[in-house]
Coordinates of C-alpha atoms in Angstrom, one line a residue:
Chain A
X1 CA 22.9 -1.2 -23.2
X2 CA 19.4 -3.1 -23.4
X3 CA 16.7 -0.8 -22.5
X4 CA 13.5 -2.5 -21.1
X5 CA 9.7 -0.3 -20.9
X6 CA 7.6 -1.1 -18.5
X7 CA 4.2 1.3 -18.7
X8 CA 2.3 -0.3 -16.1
X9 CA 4.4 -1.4 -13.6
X10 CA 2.8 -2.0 -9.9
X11 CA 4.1 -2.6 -6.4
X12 CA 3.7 -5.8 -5.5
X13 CA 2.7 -6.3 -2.1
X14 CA 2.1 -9.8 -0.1
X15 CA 1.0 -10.4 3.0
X16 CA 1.0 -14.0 4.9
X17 CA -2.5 -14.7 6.8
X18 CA -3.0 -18.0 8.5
X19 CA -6.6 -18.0 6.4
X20 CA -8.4 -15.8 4.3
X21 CA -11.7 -15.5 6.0
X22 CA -14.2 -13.2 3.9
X23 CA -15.7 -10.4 6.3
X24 CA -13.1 -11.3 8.9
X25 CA -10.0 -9.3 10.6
X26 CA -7.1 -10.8 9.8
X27 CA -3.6 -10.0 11.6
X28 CA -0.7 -10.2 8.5
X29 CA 2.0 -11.9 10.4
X30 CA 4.5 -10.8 7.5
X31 CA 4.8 -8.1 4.4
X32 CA 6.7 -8.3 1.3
X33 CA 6.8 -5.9 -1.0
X34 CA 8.9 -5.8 -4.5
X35 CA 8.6 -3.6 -8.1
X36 CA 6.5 -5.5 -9.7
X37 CA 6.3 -5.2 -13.7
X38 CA 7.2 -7.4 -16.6
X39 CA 9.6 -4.9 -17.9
X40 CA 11.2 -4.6 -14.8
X41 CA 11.8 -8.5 -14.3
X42 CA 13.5 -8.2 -17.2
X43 CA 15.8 -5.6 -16.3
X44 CA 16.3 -7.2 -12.8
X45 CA 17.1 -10.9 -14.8
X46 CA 20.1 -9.1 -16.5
X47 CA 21.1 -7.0 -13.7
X48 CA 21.9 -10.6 -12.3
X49 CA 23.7 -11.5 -15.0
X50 CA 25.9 -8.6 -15.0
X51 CA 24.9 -6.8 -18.2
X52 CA 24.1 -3.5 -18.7
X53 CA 20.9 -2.8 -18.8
X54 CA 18.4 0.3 -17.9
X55 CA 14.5 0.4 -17.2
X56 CA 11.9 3.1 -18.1
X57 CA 8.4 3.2 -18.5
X58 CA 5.9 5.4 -16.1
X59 CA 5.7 5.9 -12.1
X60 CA 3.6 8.1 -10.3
X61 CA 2.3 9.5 -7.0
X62 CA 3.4 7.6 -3.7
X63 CA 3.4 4.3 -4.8
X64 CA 5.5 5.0 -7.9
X65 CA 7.9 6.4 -5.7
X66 CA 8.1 3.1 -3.7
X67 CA 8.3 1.0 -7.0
X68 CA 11.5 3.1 -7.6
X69 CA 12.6 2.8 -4.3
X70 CA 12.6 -0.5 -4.8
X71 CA 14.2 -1.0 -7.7
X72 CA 17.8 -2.0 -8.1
X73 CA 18.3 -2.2 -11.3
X74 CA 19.5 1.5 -12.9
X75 CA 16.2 3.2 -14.0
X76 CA 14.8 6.7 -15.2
X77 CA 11.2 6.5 -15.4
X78 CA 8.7 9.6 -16.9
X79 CA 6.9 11.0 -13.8
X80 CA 3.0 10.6 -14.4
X81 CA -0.1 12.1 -12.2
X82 CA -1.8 9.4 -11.6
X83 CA -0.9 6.6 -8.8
X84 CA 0.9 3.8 -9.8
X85 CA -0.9 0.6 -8.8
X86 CA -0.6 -1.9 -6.5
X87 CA -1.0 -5.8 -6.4
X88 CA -2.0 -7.5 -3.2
X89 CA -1.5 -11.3 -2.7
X90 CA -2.6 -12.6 -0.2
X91 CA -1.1 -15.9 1.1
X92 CA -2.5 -18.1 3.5
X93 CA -2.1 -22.2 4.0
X94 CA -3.9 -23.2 1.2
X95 CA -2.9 -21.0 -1.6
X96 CA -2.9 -17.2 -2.7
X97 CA -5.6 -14.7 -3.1
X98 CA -5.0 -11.7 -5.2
X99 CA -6.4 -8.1 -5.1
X100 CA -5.5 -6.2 -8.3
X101 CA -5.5 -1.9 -8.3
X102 CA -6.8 -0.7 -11.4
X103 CA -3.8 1.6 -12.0
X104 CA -3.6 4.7 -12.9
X105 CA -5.2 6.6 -16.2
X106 CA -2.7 8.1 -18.4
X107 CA -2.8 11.9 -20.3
X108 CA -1.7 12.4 -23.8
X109 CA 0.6 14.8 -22.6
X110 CA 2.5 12.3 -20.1
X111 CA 2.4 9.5 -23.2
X112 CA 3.7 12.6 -25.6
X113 CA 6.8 13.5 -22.5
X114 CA 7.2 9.4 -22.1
X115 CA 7.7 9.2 -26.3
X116 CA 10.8 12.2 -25.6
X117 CA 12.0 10.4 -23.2
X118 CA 12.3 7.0 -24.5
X119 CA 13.6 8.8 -28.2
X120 CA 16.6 9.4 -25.8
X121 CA 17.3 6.9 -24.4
X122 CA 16.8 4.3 -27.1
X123 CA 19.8 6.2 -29.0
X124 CA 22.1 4.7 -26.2
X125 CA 20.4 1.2 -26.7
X126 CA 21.0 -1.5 -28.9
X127 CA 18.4 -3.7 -27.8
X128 CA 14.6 -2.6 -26.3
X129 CA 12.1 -5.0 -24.6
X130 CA 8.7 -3.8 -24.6
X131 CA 6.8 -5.7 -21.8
X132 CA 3.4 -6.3 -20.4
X133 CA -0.3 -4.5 -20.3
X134 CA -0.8 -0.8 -21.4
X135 CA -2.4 1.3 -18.5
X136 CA -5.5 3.1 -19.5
X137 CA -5.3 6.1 -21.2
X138 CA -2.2 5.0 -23.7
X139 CA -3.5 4.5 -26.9
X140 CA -4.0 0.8 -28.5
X141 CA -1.0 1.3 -31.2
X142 CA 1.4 2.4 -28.1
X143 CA 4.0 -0.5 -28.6
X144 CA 3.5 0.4 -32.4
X145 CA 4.9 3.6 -31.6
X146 CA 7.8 2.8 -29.7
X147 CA 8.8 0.1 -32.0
X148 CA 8.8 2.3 -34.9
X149 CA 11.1 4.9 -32.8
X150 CA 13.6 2.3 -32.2
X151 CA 13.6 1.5 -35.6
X152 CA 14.4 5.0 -36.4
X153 CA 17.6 4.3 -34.1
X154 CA 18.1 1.2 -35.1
X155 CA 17.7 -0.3 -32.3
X156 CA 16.5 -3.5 -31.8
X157 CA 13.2 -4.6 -30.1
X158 CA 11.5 -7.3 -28.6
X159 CA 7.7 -7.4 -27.5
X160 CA 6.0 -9.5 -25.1
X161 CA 2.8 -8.5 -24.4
X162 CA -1.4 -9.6 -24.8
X163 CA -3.9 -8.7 -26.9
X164 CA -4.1 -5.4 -28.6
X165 CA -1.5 -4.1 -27.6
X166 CA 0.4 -7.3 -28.5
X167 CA -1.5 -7.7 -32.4
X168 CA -1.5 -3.9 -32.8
X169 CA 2.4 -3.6 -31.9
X170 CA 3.0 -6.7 -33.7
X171 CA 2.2 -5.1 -37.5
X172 CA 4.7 -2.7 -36.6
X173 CA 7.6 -5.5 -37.2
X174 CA 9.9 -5.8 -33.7
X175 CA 12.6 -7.9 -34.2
X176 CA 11.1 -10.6 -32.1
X177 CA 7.8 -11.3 -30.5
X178 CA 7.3 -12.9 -28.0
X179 CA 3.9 -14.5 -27.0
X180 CA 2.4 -17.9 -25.3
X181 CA 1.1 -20.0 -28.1
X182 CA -2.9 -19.0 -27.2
X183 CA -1.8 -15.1 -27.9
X184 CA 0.1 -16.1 -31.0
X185 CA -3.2 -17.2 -33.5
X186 CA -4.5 -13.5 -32.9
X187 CA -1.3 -11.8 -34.8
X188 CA -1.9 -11.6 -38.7
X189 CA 1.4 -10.0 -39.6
X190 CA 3.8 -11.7 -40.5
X191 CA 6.4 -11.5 -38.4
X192 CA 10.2 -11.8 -38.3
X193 CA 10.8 -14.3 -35.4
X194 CA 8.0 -15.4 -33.1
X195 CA 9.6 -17.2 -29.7
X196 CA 6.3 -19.1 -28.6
X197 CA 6.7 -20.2 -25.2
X198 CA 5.1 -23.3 -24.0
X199 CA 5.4 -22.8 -20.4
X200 CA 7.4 -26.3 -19.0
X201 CA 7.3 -27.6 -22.0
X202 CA 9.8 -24.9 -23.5
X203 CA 9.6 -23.1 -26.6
X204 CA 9.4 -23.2 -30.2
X205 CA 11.1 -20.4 -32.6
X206 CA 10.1 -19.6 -36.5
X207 CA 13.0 -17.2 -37.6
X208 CA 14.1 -16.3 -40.8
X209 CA 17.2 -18.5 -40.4
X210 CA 15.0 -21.6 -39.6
X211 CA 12.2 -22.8 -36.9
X212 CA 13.6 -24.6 -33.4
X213 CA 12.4 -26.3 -30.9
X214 CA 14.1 -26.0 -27.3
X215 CA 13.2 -28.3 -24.6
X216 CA 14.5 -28.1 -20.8
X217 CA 16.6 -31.2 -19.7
X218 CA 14.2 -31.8 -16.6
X219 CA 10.9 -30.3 -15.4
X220 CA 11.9 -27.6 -12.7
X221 CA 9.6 -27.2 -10.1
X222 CA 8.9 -23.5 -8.4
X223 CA 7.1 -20.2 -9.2
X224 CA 6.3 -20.0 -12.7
X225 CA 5.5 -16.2 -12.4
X226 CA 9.0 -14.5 -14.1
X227 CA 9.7 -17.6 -16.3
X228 CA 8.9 -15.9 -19.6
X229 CA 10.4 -12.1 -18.3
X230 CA 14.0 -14.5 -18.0
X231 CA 13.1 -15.6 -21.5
X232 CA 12.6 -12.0 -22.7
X233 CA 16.1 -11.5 -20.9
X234 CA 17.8 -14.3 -22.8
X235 CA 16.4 -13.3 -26.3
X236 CA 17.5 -9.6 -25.8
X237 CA 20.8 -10.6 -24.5
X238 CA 21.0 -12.9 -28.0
X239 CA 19.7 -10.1 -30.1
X240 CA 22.8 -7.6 -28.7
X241 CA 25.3 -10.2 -29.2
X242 CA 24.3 -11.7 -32.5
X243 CA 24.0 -14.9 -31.1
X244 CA 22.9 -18.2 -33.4
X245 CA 19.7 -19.1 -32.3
X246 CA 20.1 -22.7 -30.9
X247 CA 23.0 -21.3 -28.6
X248 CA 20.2 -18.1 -27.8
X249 CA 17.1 -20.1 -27.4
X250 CA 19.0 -23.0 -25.1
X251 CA 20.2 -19.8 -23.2
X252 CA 16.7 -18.9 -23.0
X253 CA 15.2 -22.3 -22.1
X254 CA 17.7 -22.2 -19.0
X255 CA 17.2 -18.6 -17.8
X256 CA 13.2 -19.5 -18.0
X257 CA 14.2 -22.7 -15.3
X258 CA 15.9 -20.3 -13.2
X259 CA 13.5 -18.1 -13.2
X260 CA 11.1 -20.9 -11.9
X261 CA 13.6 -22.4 -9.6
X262 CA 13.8 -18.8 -7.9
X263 CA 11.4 -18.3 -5.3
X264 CA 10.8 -14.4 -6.4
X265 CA 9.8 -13.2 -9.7
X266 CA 12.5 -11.1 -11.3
X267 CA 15.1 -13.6 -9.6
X268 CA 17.3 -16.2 -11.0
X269 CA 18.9 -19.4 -9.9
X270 CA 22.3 -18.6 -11.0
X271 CA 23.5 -22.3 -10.3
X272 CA 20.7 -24.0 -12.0
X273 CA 21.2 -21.5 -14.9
X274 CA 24.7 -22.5 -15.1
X275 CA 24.0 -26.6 -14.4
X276 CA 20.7 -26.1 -17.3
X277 CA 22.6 -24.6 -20.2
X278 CA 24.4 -26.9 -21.6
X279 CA 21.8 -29.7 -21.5
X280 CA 18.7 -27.9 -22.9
X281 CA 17.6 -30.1 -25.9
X282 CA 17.4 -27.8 -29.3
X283 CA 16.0 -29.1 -32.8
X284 CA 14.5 -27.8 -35.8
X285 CA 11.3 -27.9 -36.3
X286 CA 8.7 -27.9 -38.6
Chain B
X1 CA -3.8 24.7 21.1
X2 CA -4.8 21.4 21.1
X3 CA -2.0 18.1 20.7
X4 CA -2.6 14.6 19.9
X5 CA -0.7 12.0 19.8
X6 CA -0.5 8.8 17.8
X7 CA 1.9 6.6 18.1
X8 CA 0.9 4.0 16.0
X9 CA -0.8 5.7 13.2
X10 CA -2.1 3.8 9.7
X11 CA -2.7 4.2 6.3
X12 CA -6.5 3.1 6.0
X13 CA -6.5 1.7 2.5
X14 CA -10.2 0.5 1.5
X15 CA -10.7 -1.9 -1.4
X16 CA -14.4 -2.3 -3.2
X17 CA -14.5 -5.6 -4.5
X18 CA -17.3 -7.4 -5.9
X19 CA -17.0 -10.5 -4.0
X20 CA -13.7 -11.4 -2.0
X21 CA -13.7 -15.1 -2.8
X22 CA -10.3 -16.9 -1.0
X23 CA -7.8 -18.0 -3.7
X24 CA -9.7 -16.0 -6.9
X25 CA -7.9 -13.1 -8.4
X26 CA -9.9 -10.0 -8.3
X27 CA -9.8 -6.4 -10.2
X28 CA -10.5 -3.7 -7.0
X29 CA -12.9 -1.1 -8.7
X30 CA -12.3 1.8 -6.0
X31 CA -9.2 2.2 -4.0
X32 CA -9.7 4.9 -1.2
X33 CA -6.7 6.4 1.1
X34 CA -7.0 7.7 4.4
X35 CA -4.5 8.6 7.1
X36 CA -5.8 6.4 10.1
X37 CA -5.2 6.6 13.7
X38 CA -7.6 7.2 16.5
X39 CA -5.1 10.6 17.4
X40 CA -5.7 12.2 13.9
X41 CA -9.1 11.2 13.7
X42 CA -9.7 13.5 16.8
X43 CA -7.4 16.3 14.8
X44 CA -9.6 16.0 12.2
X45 CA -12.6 16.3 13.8
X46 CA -11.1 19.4 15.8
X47 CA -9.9 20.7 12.7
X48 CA -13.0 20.5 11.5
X49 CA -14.8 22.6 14.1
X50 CA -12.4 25.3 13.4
X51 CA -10.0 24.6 16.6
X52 CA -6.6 25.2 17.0
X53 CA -4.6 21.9 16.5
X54 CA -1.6 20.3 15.9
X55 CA -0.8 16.2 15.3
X56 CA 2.4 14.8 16.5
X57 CA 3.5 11.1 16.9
X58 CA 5.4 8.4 14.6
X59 CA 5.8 7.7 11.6
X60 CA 8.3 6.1 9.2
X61 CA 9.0 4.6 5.4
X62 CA 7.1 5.1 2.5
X63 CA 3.6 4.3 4.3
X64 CA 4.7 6.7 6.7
X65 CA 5.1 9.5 3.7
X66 CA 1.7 8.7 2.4
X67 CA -0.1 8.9 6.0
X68 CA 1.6 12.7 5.9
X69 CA 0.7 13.3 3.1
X70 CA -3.0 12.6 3.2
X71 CA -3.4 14.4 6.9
X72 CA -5.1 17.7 6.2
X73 CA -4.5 18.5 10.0
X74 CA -1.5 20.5 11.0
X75 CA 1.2 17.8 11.7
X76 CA 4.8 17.5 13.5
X77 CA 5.5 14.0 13.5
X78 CA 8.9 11.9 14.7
X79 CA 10.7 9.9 11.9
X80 CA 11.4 6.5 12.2
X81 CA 13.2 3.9 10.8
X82 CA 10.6 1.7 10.4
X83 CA 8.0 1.2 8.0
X84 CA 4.1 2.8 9.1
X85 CA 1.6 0.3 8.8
X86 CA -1.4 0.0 6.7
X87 CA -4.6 -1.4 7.1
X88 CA -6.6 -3.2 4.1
X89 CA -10.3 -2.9 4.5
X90 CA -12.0 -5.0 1.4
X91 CA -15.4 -4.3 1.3
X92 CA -17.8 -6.9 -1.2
X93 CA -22.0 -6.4 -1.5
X94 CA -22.0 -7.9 1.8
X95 CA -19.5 -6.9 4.2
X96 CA -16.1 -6.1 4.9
X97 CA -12.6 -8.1 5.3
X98 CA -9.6 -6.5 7.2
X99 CA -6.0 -7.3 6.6
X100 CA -3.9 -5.3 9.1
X101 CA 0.1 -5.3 9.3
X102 CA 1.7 -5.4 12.0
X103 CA 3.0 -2.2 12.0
X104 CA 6.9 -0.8 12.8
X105 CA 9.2 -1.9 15.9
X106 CA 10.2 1.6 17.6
X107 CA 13.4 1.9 19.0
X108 CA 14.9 3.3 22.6
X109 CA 16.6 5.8 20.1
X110 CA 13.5 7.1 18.4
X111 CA 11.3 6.8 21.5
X112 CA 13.7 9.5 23.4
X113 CA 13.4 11.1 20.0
X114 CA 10.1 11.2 20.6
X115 CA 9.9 12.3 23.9
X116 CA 12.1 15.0 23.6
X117 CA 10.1 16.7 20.3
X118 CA 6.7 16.2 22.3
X119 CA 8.1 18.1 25.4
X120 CA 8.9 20.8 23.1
X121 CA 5.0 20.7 21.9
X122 CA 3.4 20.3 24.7
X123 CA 5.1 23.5 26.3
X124 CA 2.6 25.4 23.9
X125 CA -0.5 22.8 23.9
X126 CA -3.5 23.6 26.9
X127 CA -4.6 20.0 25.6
X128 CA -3.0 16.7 25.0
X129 CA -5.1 13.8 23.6
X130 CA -3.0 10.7 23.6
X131 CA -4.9 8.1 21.4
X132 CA -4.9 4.3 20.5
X133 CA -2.7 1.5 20.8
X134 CA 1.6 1.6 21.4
X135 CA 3.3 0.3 18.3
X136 CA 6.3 -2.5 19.6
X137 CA 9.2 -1.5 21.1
X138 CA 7.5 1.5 23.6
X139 CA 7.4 0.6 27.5
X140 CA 3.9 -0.9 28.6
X141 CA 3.8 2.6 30.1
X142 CA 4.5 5.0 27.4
X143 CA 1.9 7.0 28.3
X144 CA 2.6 7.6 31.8
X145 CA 5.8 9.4 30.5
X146 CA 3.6 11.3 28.2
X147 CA 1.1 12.3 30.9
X148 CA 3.8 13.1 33.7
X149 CA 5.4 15.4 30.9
X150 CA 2.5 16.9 30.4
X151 CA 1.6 17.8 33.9
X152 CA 5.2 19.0 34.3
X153 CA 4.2 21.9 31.5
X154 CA 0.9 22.4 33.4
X155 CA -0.9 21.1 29.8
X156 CA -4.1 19.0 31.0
X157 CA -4.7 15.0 29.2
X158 CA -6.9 12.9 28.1
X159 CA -5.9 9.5 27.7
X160 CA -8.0 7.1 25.1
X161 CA -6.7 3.4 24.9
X162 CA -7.0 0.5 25.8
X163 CA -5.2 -2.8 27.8
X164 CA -1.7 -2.1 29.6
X165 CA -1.4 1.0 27.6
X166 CA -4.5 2.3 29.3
X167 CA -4.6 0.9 32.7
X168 CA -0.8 1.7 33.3
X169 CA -1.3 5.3 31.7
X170 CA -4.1 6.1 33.5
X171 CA -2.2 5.5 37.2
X172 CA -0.1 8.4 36.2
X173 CA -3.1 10.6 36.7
X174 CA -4.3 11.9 33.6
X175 CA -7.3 14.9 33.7
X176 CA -9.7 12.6 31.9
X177 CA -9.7 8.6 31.2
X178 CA -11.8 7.7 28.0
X179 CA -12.2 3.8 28.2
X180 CA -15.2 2.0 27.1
X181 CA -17.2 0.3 29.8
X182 CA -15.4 -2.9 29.4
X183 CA -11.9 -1.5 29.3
X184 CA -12.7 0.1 32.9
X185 CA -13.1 -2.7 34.9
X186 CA -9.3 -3.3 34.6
X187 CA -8.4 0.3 36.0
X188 CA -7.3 0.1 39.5
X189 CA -6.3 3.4 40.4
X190 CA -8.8 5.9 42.0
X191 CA -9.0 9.1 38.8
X192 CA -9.5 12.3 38.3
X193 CA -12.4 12.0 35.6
X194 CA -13.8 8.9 33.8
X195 CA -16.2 9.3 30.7
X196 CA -17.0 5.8 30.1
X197 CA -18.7 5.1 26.7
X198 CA -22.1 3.3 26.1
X199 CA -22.0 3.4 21.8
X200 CA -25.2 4.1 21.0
X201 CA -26.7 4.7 24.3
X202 CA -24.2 8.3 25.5
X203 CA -21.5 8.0 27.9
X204 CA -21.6 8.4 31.9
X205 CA -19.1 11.0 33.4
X206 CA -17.6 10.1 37.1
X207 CA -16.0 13.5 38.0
X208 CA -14.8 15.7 41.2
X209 CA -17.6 17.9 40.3
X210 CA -20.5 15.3 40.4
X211 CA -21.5 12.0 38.1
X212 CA -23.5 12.5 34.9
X213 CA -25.4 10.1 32.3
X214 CA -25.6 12.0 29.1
X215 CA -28.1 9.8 26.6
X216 CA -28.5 11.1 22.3
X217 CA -32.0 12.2 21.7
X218 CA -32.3 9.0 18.9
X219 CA -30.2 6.9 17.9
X220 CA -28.2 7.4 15.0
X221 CA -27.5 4.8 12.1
X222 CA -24.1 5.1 10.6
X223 CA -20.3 3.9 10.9
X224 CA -19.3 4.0 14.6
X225 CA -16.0 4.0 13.8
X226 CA -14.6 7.6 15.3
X227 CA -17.6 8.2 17.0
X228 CA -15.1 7.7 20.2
X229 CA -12.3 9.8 18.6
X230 CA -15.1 12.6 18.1
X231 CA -15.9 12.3 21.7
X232 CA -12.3 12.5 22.9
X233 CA -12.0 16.0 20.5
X234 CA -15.0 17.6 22.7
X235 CA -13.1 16.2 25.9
X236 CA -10.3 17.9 25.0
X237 CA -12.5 21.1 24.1
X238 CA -14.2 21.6 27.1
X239 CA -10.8 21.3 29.1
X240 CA -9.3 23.5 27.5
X241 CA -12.5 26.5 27.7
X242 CA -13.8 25.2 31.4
X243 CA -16.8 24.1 29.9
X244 CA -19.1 23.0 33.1
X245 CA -19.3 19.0 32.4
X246 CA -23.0 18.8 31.6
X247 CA -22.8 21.3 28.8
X248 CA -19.6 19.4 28.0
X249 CA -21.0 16.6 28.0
X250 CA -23.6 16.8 25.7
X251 CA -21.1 18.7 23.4
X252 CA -19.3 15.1 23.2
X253 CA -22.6 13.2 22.7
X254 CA -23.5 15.3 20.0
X255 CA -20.9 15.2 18.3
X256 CA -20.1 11.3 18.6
X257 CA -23.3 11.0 16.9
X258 CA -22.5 13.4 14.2
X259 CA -19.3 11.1 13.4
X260 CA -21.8 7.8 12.9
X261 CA -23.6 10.1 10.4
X262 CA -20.7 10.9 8.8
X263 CA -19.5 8.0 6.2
X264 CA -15.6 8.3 7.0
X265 CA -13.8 8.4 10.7
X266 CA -12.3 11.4 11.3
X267 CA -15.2 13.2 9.0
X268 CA -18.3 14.8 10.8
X269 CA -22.0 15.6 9.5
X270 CA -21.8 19.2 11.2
X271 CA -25.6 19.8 10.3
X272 CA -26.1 16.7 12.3
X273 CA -23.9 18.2 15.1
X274 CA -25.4 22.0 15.5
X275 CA -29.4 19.7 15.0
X276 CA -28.6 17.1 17.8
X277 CA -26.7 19.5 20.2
X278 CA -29.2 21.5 22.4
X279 CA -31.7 18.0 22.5
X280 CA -28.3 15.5 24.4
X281 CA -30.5 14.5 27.4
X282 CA -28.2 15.0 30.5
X283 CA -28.7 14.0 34.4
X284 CA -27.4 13.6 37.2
X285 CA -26.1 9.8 37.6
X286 CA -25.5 7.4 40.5

């Protein structure tokens, strides 16, 4: 089972307007909503592909209870007190306008119950993916933490997050990181395997077994948001089976282009996954 | 007891921004809930004055969940399948932008629903208030079922709303029509009592007992919204104790002016209210 933590997920709302007028009322002729979260586009992304997979991280007060509600992918999150967040986008003619919650403030004590928690769980897992922004309150070596306690299980882990949380959770060795190229000169530690993404461009990997460079067949077109979560997917997925890593990181190359071609983030295009694969363009490097 | 109704309640989310700027991304620094709805803004504001009340109408989904949740006034409300609306109010250093949903389609099923929990309420209720607009799905005259029930169970009504809601509730003969000066032109049927509000400059009563201006002693600088939902709560009030309609009157004035003091609708400044009460200037009209 791959295990993916998301510890600041949000409920992504978006409403259509014909046009964002400031200090206007505006009649929202339609409303999406979706769990948002890194973590959980992960989990969604293999969910599609059939494997087994479970998400946890932390959901509370009304909106955390609509962020499970809305989640299909099996989950058991730690309750916290606070209320989970919300993202509003608004779309309108021209383009998108987004309003983001701050999200809630975390205790020690709800971090010490969510550390339990995930000890349990990551037993049961061979793989972890550690995803996205820490909510306030968690401390700075939080990813640290949970790397090291799936080291105790040996379990697996991959991280793909920013800035401290991402340099501080770094030193503690995960498997794979798994940052955009700007993030990656920021990390001192060296690592074991670093998948730099380079959004269309693809990706480059330095692993102990050699550096790659994997390059899609075609420029996909689409919303980019979810394109490295599918990555995150593909590399956990590789990481469980043991896979080489040209075979992994052309698997991860396509999922990314599915992701794009999908209209949603935490979708795939299962057909242009399928049509992608086998063309993705993989050579050492460096 | 007192009952309103709102059909077509809201959560009232307000976001402070610094400035809403169409196509930016923006971090909201305050994110207030309120459960919204002219019917439980006058529960509120009787709740607040220490009267017997109860709040009924629909509500449905997650939204609706969080509007019950955040109503402090006793409430009996009718589940339905669809999903309670919000409202977004974004409010930068110069003014605010509203983003409202459309709000839930009721069905036939859920209005009998409906119909058949309020005739069970109103059976106890001296009082109904029956507030705001219809969501989609009710009959254009929704309200005249609601009034003839209440007559049938010898409970008197006052009707606040507005358009076909209003005009075609009021021809079924409710005790008292709130409209706003603007709204009444469209009423064709002769009515019991009409308190037409002015905003800022009182009301005028047209009653079997006589005609009435009632003017506020100054005028008072504030957020208007409620003020009406705080005049339809002393309507209901003095219907239910007989209260002669000058005295009544100036009860309503008073206290629509102690909602624009107060910074939230549904909230009143109660210092403002017992300070402004005895000086509501009151005569004799037309």
């Amino acid at each position: 089972m791959i295990l993916t933590v998301t510890l600041n997920p949000a409920l992504d709302v978006t409403y259509t307007v014909d046009a964002l007028v400031p200090h206007a009322t505006h009649r929202v002729t339609a409303v999406r909503e979706r769990a948002g979260g890194k973590g959980l586009n992960v989990a969604a992304v293999l969910h599609a592909l059939g494997e087994p997979v479970l998400a946890t991280g932390l959901l509370g007060g009304m909106t955390g209870a609509a962020v499970a509600a809305r989640t299909a992918v099996p989950h058991s999150f730690t309750a916290i007190g606070g209320e989970t967040r919300r993202t509003v986008t608004v779309v309108d003619r021209a383009d998108a306008t987004g309003l983001w919650e701050p999200g809630p403030a975390v205790t020690p004590d709800e971090w010490g119950a969510f550390q339990e928690h995930y000890a349990a769980l990551v037993k049961d897992a061979e793989v972890v993916v550690l995803s996205g922004s820490l909510p306030r309150g968690l401390p700075a070596d939080a990813y640290a933490t949970l790397v090291g306690l799936a080291r105790r299980y040996t379990c697996r882990s991959v991280l793909d997050s920013s800035g401290d949380a991402l340099r501080i959770g770094a030193a503690a060795g995960p498997d794979v990181v798994k940052p955009n190229a700007a993030e990656l000169n920021d990390i001192q530690t060296p690592l074991r395997a670093v998948v730099e993404t380079h959004g269309p461009r693809g990706l480059i990997a330095r692993t102990p077994e050699g550096s790659w460079r994997a390059t899609p067949p075609e420029v996909v077109t689409g919303n980019p948001t979810g394109a490295g979560d599918a990555c995150a997917a593909a590399l956990a997925r590789g990481l469980r089976d043991g896979t080489p890593w040209p075979e992994l990181l052309a698997d991860a190359v396509a999922l990314a282009g599915a992701a794009v071609a999908a209209p949603v983030a935490g979708e795939i295009d299962i057909n242009h996954y399928r049509a992608t694969r086998e063309r993705v363009h993989v050579q050492p490097h460096g």
